[in-house]
GROMACS .gro file of C-alpha atoms in nm:
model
  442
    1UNK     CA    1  10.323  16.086  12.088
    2UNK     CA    2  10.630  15.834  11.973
    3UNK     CA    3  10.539  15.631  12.233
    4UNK     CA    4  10.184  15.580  12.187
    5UNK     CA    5  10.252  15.541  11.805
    6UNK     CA    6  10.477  15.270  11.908
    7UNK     CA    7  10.238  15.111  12.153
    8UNK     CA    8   9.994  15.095  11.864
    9UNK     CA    9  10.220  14.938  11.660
   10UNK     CA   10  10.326  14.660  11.886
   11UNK     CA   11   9.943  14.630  11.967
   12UNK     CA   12   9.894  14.561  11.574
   13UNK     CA   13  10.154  14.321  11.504
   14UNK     CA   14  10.051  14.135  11.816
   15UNK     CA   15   9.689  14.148  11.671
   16UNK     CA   16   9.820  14.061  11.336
   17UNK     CA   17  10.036  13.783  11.476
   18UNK     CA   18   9.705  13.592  11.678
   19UNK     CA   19   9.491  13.617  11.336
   20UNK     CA   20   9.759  13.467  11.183
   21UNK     CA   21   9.759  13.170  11.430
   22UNK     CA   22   9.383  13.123  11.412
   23UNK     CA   23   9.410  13.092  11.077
   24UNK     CA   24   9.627  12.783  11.081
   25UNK     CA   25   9.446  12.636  11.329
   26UNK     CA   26   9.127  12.665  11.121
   27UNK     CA   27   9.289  12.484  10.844
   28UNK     CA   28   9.446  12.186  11.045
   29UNK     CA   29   9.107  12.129  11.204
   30UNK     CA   30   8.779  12.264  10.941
   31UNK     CA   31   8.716  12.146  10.618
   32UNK     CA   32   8.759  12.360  10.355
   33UNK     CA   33   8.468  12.299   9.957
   34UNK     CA   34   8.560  12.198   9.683
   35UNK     CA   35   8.808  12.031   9.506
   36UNK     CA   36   9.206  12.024   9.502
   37UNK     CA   37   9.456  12.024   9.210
   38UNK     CA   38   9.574  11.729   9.237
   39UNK     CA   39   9.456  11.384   9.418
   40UNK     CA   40   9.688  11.252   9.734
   41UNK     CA   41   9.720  10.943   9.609
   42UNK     CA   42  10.056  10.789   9.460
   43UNK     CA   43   9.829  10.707   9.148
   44UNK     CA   44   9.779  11.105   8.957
   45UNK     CA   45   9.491  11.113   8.749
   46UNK     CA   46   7.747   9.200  11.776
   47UNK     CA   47   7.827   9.041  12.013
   48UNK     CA   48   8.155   8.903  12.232
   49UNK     CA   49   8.273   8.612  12.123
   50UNK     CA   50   8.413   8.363  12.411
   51UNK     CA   51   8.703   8.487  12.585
   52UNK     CA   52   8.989   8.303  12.358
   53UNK     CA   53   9.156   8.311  12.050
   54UNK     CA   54   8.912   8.226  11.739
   55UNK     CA   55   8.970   7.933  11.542
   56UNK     CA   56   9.124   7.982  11.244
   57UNK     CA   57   8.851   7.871  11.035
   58UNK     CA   58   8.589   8.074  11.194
   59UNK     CA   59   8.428   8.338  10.944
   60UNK     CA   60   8.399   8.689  11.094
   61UNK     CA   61   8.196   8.922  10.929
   62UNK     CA   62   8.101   9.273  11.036
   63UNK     CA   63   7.693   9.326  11.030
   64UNK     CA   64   7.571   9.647  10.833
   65UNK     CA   65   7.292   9.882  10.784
   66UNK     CA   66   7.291   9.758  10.421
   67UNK     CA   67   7.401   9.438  10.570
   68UNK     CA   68   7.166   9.327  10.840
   69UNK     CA   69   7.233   9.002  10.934
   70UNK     CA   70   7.390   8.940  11.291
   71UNK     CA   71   7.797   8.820  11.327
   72UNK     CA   72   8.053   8.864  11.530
   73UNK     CA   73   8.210   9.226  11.505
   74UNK     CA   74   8.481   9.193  11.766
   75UNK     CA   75   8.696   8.915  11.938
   76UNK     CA   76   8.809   8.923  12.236
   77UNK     CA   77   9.104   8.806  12.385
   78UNK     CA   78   9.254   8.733  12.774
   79UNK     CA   79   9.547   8.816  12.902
   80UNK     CA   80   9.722   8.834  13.226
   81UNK     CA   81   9.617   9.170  13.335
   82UNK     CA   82   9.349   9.272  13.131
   83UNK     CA   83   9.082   9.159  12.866
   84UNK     CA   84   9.108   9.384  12.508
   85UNK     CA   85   8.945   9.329  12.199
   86UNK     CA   86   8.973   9.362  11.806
   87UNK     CA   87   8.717   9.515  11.601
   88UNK     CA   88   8.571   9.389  11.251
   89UNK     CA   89   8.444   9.691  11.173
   90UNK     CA   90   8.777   9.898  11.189
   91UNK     CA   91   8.964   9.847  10.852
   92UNK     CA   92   9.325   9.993  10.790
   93UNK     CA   93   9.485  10.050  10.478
   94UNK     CA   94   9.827   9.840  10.435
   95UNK     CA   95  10.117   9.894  10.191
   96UNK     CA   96  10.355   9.646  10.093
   97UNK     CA   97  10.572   9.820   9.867
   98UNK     CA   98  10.888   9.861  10.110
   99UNK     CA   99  11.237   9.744  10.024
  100UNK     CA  100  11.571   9.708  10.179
  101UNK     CA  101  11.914   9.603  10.094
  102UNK     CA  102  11.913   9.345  10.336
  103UNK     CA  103  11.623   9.174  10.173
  104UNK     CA  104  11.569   9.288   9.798
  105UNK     CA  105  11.933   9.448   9.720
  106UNK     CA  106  11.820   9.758   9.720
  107UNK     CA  107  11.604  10.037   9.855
  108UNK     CA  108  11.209  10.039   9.719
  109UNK     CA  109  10.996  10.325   9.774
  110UNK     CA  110  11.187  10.482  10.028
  111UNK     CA  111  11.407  10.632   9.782
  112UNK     CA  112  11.086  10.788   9.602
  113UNK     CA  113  11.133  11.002   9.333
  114UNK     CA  114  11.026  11.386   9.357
  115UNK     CA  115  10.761  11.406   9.176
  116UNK     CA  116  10.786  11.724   8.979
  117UNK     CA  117  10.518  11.942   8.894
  118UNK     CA  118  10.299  11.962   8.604
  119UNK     CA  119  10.384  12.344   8.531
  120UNK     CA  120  10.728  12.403   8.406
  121UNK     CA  121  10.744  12.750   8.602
  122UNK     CA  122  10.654  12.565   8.958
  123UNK     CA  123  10.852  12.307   8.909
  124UNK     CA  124  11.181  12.469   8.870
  125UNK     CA  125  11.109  12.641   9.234
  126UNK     CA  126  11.105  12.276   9.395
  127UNK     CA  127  11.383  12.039   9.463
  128UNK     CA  128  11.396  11.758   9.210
  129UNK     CA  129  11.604  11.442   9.241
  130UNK     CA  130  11.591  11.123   9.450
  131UNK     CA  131  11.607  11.076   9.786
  132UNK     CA  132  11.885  10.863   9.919
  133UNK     CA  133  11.821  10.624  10.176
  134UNK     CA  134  11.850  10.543  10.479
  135UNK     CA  135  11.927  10.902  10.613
  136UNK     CA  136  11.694  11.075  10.359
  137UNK     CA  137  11.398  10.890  10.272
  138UNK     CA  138  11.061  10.960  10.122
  139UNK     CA  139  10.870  11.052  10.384
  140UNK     CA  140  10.807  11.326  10.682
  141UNK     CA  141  10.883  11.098  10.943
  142UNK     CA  142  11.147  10.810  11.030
  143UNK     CA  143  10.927  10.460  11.114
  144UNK     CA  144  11.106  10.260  11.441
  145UNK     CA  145  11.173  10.021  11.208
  146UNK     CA  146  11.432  10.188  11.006
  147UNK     CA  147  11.386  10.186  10.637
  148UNK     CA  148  11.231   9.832  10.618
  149UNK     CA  149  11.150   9.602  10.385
  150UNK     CA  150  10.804   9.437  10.335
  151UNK     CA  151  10.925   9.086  10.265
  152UNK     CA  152  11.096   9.105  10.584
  153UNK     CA  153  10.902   8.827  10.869
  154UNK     CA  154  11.023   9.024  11.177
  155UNK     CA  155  10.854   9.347  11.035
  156UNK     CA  156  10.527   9.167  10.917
  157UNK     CA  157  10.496   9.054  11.276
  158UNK     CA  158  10.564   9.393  11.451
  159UNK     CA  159  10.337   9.501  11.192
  160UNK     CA  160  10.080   9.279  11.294
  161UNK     CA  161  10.136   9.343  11.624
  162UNK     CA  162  10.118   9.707  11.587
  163UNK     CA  163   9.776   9.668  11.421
  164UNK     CA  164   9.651   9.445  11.697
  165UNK     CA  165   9.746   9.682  11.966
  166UNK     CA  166   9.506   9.935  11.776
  167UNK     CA  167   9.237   9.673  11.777
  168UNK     CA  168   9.188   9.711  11.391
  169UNK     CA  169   9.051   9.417  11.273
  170UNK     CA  170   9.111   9.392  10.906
  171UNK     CA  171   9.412   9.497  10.657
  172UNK     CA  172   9.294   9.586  10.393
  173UNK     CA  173   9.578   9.524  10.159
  174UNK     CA  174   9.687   9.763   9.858
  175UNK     CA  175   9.706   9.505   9.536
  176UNK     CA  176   9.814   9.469   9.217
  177UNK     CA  177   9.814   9.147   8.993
  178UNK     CA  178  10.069   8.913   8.936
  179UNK     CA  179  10.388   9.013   8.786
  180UNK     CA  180  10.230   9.405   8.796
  181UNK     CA  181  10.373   9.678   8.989
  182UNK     CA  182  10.289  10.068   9.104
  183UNK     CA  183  10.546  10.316   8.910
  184UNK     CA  184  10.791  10.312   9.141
  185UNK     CA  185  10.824   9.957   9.292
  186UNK     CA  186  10.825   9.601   9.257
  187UNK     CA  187  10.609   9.326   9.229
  188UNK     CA  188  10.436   9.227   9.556
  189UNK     CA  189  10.146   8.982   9.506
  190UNK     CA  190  10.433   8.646   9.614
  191UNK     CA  191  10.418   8.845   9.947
  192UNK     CA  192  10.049   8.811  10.011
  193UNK     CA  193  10.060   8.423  10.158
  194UNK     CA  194  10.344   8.579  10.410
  195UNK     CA  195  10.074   8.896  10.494
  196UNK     CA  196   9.804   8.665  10.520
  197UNK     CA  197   9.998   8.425  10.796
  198UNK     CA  198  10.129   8.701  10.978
  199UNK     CA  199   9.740   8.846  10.998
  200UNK     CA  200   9.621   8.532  11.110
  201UNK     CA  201   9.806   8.445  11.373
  202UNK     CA  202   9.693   8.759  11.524
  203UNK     CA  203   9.348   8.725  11.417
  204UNK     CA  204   9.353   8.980  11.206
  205UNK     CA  205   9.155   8.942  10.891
  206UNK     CA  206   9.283   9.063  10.517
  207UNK     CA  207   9.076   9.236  10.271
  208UNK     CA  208   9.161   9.352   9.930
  209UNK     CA  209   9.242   9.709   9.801
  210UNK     CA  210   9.258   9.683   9.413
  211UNK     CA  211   9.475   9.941   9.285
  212UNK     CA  212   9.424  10.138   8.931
  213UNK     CA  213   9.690   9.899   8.717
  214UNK     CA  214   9.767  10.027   8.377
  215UNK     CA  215   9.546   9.820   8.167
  216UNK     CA  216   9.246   9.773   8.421
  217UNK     CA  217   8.921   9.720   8.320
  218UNK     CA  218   8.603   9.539   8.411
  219UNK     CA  219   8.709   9.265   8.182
  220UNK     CA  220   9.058   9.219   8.370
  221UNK     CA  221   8.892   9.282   8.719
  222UNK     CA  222   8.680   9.006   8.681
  223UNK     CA  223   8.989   8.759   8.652
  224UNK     CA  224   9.131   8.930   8.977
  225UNK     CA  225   8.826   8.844   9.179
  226UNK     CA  226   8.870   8.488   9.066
  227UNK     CA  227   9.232   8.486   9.122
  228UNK     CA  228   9.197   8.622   9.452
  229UNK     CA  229   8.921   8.414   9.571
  230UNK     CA  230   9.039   8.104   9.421
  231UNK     CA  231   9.391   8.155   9.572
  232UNK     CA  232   9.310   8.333   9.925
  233UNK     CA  233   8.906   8.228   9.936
  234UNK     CA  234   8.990   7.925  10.195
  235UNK     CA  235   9.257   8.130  10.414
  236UNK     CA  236   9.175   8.199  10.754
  237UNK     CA  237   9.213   8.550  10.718
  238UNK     CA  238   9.048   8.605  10.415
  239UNK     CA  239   8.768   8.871  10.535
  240UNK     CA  240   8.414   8.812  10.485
  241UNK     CA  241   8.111   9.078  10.514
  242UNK     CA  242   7.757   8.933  10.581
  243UNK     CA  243   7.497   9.071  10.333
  244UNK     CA  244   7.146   9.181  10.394
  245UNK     CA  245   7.037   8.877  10.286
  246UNK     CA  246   7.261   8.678  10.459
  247UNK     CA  247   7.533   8.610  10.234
  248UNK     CA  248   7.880   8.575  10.375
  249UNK     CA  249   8.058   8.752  10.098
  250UNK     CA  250   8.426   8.906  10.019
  251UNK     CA  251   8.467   9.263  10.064
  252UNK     CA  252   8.668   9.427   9.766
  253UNK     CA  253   8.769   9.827   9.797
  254UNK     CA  254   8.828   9.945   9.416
  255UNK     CA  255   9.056  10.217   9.412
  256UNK     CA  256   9.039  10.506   9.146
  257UNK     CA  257   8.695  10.323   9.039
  258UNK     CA  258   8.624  10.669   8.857
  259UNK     CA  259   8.849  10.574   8.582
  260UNK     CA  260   8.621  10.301   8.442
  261UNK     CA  261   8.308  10.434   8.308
  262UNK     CA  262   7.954  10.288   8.485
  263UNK     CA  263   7.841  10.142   8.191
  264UNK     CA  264   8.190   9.875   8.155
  265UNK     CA  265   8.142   9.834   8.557
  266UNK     CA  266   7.778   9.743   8.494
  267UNK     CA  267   7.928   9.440   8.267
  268UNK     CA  268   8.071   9.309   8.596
  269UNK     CA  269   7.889   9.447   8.896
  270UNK     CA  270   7.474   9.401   8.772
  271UNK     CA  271   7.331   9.118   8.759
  272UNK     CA  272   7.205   9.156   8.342
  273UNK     CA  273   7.606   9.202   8.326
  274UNK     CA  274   7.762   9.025   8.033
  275UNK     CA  275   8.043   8.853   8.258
  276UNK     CA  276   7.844   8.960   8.586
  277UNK     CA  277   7.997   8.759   8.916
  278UNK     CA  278   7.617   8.843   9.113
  279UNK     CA  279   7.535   8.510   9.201
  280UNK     CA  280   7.809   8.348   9.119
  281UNK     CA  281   8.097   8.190   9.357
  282UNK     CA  282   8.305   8.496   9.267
  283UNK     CA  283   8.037   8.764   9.389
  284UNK     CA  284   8.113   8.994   9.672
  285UNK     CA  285   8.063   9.323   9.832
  286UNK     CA  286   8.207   9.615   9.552
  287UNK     CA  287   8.337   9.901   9.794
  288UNK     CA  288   8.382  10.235   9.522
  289UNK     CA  289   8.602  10.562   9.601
  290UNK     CA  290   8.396  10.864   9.590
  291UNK     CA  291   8.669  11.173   9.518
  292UNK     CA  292   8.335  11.411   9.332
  293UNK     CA  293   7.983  11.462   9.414
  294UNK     CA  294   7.889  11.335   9.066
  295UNK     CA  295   8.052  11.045   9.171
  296UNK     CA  296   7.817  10.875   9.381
  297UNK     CA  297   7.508  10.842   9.089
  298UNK     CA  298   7.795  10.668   8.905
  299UNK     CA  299   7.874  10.430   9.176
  300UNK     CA  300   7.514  10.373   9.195
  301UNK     CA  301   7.462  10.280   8.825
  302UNK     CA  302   7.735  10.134   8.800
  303UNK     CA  303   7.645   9.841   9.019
  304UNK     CA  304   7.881   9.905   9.321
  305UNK     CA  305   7.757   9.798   9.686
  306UNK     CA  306   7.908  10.103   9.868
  307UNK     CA  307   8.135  10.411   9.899
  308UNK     CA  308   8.434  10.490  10.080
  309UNK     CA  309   8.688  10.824  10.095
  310UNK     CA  310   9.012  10.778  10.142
  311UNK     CA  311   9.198  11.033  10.171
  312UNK     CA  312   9.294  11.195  10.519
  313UNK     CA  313   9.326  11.522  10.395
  314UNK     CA  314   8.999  11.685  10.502
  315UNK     CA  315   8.815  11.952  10.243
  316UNK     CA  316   9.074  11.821   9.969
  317UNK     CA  317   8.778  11.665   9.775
  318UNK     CA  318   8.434  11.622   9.818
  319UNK     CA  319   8.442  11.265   9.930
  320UNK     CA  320   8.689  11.369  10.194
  321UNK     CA  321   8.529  11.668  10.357
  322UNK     CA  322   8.398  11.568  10.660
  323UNK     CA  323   8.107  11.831  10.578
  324UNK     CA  324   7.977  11.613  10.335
  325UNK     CA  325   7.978  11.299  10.520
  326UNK     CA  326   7.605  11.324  10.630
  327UNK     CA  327   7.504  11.401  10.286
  328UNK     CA  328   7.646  11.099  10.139
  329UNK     CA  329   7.552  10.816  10.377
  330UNK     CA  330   7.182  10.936  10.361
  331UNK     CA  331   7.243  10.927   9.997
  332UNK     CA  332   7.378  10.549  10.044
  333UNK     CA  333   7.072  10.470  10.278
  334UNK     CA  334   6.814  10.583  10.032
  335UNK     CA  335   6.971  10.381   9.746
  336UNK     CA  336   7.095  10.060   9.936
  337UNK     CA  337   7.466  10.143   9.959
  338UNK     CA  338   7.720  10.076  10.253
  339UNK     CA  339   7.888  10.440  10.319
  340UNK     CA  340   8.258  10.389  10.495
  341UNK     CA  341   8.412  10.695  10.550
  342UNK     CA  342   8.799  10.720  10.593
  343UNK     CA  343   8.981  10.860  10.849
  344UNK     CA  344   9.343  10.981  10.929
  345UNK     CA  345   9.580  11.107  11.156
  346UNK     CA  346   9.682  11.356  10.931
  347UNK     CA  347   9.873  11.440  10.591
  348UNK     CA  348  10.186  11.566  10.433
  349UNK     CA  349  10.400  11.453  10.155
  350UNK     CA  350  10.603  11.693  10.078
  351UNK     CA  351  10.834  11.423  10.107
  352UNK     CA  352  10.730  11.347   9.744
  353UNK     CA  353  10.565  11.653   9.629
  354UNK     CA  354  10.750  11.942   9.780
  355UNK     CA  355  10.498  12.186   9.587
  356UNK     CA  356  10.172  12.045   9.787
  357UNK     CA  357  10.192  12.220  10.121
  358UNK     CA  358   9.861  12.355  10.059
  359UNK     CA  359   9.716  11.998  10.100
  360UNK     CA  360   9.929  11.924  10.414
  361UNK     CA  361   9.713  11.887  10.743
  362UNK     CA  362   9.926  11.941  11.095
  363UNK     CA  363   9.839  11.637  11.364
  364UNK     CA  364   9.813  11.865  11.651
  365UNK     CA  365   9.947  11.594  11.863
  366UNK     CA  366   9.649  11.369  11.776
  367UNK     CA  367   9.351  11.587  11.778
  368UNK     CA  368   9.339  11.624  11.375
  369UNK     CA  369   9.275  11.245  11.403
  370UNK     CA  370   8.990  11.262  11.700
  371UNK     CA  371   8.844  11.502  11.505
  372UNK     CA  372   8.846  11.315  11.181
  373UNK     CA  373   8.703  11.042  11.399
  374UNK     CA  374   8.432  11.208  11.538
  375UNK     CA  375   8.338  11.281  11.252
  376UNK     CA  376   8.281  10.914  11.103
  377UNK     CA  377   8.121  10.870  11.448
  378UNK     CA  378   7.837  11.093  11.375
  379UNK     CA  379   7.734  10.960  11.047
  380UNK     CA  380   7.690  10.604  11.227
  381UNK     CA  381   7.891  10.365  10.930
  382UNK     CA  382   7.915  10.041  10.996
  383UNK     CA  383   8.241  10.031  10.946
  384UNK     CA  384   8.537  10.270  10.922
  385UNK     CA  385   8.869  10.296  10.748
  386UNK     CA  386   9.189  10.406  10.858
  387UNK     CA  387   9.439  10.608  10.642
  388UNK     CA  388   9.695  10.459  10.691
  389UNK     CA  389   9.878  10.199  10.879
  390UNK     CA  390  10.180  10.223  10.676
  391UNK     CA  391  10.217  10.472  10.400
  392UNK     CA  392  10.502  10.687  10.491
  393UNK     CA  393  10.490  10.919  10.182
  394UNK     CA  394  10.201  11.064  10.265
  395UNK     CA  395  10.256  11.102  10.631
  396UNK     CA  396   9.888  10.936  10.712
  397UNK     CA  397  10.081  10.642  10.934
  398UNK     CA  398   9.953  10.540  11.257
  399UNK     CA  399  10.280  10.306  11.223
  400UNK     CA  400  10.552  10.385  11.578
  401UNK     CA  401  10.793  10.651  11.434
  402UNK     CA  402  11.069  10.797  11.620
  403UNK     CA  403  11.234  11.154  11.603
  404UNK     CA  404  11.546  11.159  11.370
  405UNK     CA  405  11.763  11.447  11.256
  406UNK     CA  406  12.042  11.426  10.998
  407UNK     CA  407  12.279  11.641  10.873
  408UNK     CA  408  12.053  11.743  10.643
  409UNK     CA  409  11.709  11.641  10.744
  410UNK     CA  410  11.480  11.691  11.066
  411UNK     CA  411  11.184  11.448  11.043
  412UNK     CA  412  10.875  11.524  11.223
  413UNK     CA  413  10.738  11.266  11.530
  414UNK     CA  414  10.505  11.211  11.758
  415UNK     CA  415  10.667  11.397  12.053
  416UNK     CA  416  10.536  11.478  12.325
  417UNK     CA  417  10.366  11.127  12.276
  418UNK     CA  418  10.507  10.763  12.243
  419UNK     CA  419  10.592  10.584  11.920
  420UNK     CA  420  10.284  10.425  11.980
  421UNK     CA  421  10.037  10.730  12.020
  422UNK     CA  422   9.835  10.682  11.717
  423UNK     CA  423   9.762  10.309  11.761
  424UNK     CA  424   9.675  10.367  12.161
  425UNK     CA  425   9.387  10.639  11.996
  426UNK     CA  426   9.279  10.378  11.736
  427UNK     CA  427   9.249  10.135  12.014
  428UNK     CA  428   9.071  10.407  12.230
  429UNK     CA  429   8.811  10.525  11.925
  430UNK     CA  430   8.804  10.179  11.804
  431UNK     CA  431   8.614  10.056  12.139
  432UNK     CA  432   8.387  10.372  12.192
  433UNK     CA  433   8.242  10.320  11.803
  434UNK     CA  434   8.142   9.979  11.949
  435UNK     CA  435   8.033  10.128  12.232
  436UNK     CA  436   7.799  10.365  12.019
  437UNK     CA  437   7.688  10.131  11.746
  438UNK     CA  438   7.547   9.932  12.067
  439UNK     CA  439   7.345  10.184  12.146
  440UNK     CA  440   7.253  10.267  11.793
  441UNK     CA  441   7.114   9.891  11.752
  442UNK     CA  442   6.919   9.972  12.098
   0.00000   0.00000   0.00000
């Protein structure tokens, strides 16, 4: 009788143990409703071209279901041993916010503050402090490059490089205004000439990511666009979409958009607008984040020309949930609206926020990401975003990291894959949505 009772129990923790293990997987890889405490984000609240290198001047823009008119979506280059291509219509999202001693005297971002949490009771379980760089920085993972800064050339190039080799076409570059600044950096908009050089000589085109400033409204967001345009407008690498009506306009993705009301948007982004840019030299394609489902009739009235997600942590809101993708793009098709969902290789920052575990998502050596792209794939976009190339505190990277272990840290990599694992699947995913949106257009 002891031994039977002690088969059953080792048959029940056994049982126990497998449920267990489902479980996780089910959470790396489904999408779970509604929405989570707390945003993410830093911010709280066709045809080939010849074979050779483009010239400089030559305007690439990616064709769309809302835009309709025929470009180039991909380039595509020779080399020795093989041709490969870049793709238009595969967008990254770029951070610039990085700083070294070498370079700006002292560590930027890397020594991120832990951000503590809102209840006084949770908080106190949680670590609190800085992290001290270069052994201990702000993030789940080590990059190659060491603790880097952004202003340095060498890393803009491997950066440029890296993004190449994944055949993503356009940066889209996180932004903030003159002399402005996220909480816990610097000022980066003297950098932007350097990003757009590096990006050019690699053919990669640069699109704008305007971030939720204090002080942003529709009134000040107008001035960007003109600043930006003005300043960047002739650039090689400045990124062009071509409208439906065949319009070669600037793409703009607003970050946060949420926090302006439709109405003040409306000013700007309608064409009965008091300080409207429609028609004007400073009009351009309006890209809004959807985080909730009410959002989208806001984006809608408040002028915007599309959608996009963001974040890589699937079922964390509604934009994000791969579940809802469907709904929303035939939500954009009925009303005229592009629909660019986001996609990611993963996500974790307890780095920064040791208390949001529940929002991490495990990589699975890649397949979290296939999935996640998959998933774009099925709603046919006409373009997709990446989250991220580079931002480390959130562990969405497709940037090479290595394996490190301190004396008191053990980051997570990419073993039993290369550095380079995530950019060889963007390249790979990259040229079968081409592949597909071919036979869409058949």
């Amino acid at each position: 009788m002891t031994r039977l009772r002690r088969k059953a129990l080792v048959a029940l923790f056994l049982f126990t143990l497998f449920i267990f293990g489902a479980m996780m997987g089910l959470r790396t890889l489904k999408p779970s409703d509604g929405f989570s405490d707390l945003a993410p984000g830093m911010d709280f609240i066709g045809e080939r071209t010849d074979r050779r290198r483009p010239d400089v001047k030559d305007v690439v823009a990616s064709p769309g279901q809302f835009h309709m008119g025929s470009s180039d979506t991909k380039v595509v280059f020779t080399k020795s041993d093989r041709d490969y291509s870049i793709f238009y219509d595969v967008h990254i999202f770029y951070y610039l916010w990085y700083g070294s001693p070498s370079m700006d005297n002292k560590y930027i971002h890397w020594d991120h503050v832990l951000v503590p949490h809102w209840d006084p009771k949770i908080a106190a379980s949680h670590a609190q402090g800085k992290h001290v760089p270069p052994d201990d920085i702000a993030s789940s993972f080590y990059p190659e490059l060491g603790p880097y800064s952004s202003r340095d050339p060498k890393v803009l190039e491997s950066h440029m490089s890296q993004i190449e080799a994944a055949a993503a076409g356009v940066l889209v570059l996180s932004w903030y205004p003159p002399g402005v600044a996220d909480d816990h950096g610097e000022p980066t908009e003297d950098l932007v000439p350097a990003v757009m050089d590096a990006a050019h000589r690699h053919s990669i085109k640069v699109a704008f990511h305007i971030q939720p400033y204090k002080g942003r409204t529709d009134q000040s967001m107008h001035d960007n666009i003109k600043y930006i345009i003005d300043k960047y407008g002739k650039h090689g690498a400045f990124y062009r979409f071509r409208s439906s009506t065949g319009r070669v306009l600037p793409l703009f993705y607003v970050y946060d958009s949420y926090l302006t009301p439709p109405e003040s948007w409306a000013e700007l982004l309608t064409t009965k607008g008091s300080h409207s840019i429609r028609g004007t030299p400073y009009d351009g394609v309006f890209v809004a984040l959807i985080v909730e489902e009410r959002h989208k009739h806001d984006i809608q009235a408040s002028g915007f020309d599309g959608i996009y997600t963001y974040f890589a942590s699937n079922g964390f809101s509604f934009g994000s949930s791969h579940q809802n993708w469907k709904a929303i793009k035939s939500f954009c098709d009925a009303n005229n609206l592009l629909f660019i969902p986001s996609v990611g290789p993963g996500y974790v920052d307890t780095a920064v926020r040791p208390w949001n575990n529940h929002n991490t998502r495990n990589r699975v050596n890649g397949r979290y990401y296939e999935t996640s792209l998959q998933a774009a794939l099925s709603v046919r976009p006409e373009i997709v975003t990446i989250t991220s190339f580079n931002q480390w505190h959130e562990g969405t990277q497709i940037e090479k990291a290595v394996p490190k272990k301190t004396v008191t840290r053990l980051y997570l990599d990419y073993q039993p894959n290369q550095p380079d694992h995530y950019l060889e699947l963007t390249r790979q995913w990259a040229e079968n949505f081409n592949k597909e949106k071919d036979k869409w257009l058949m």
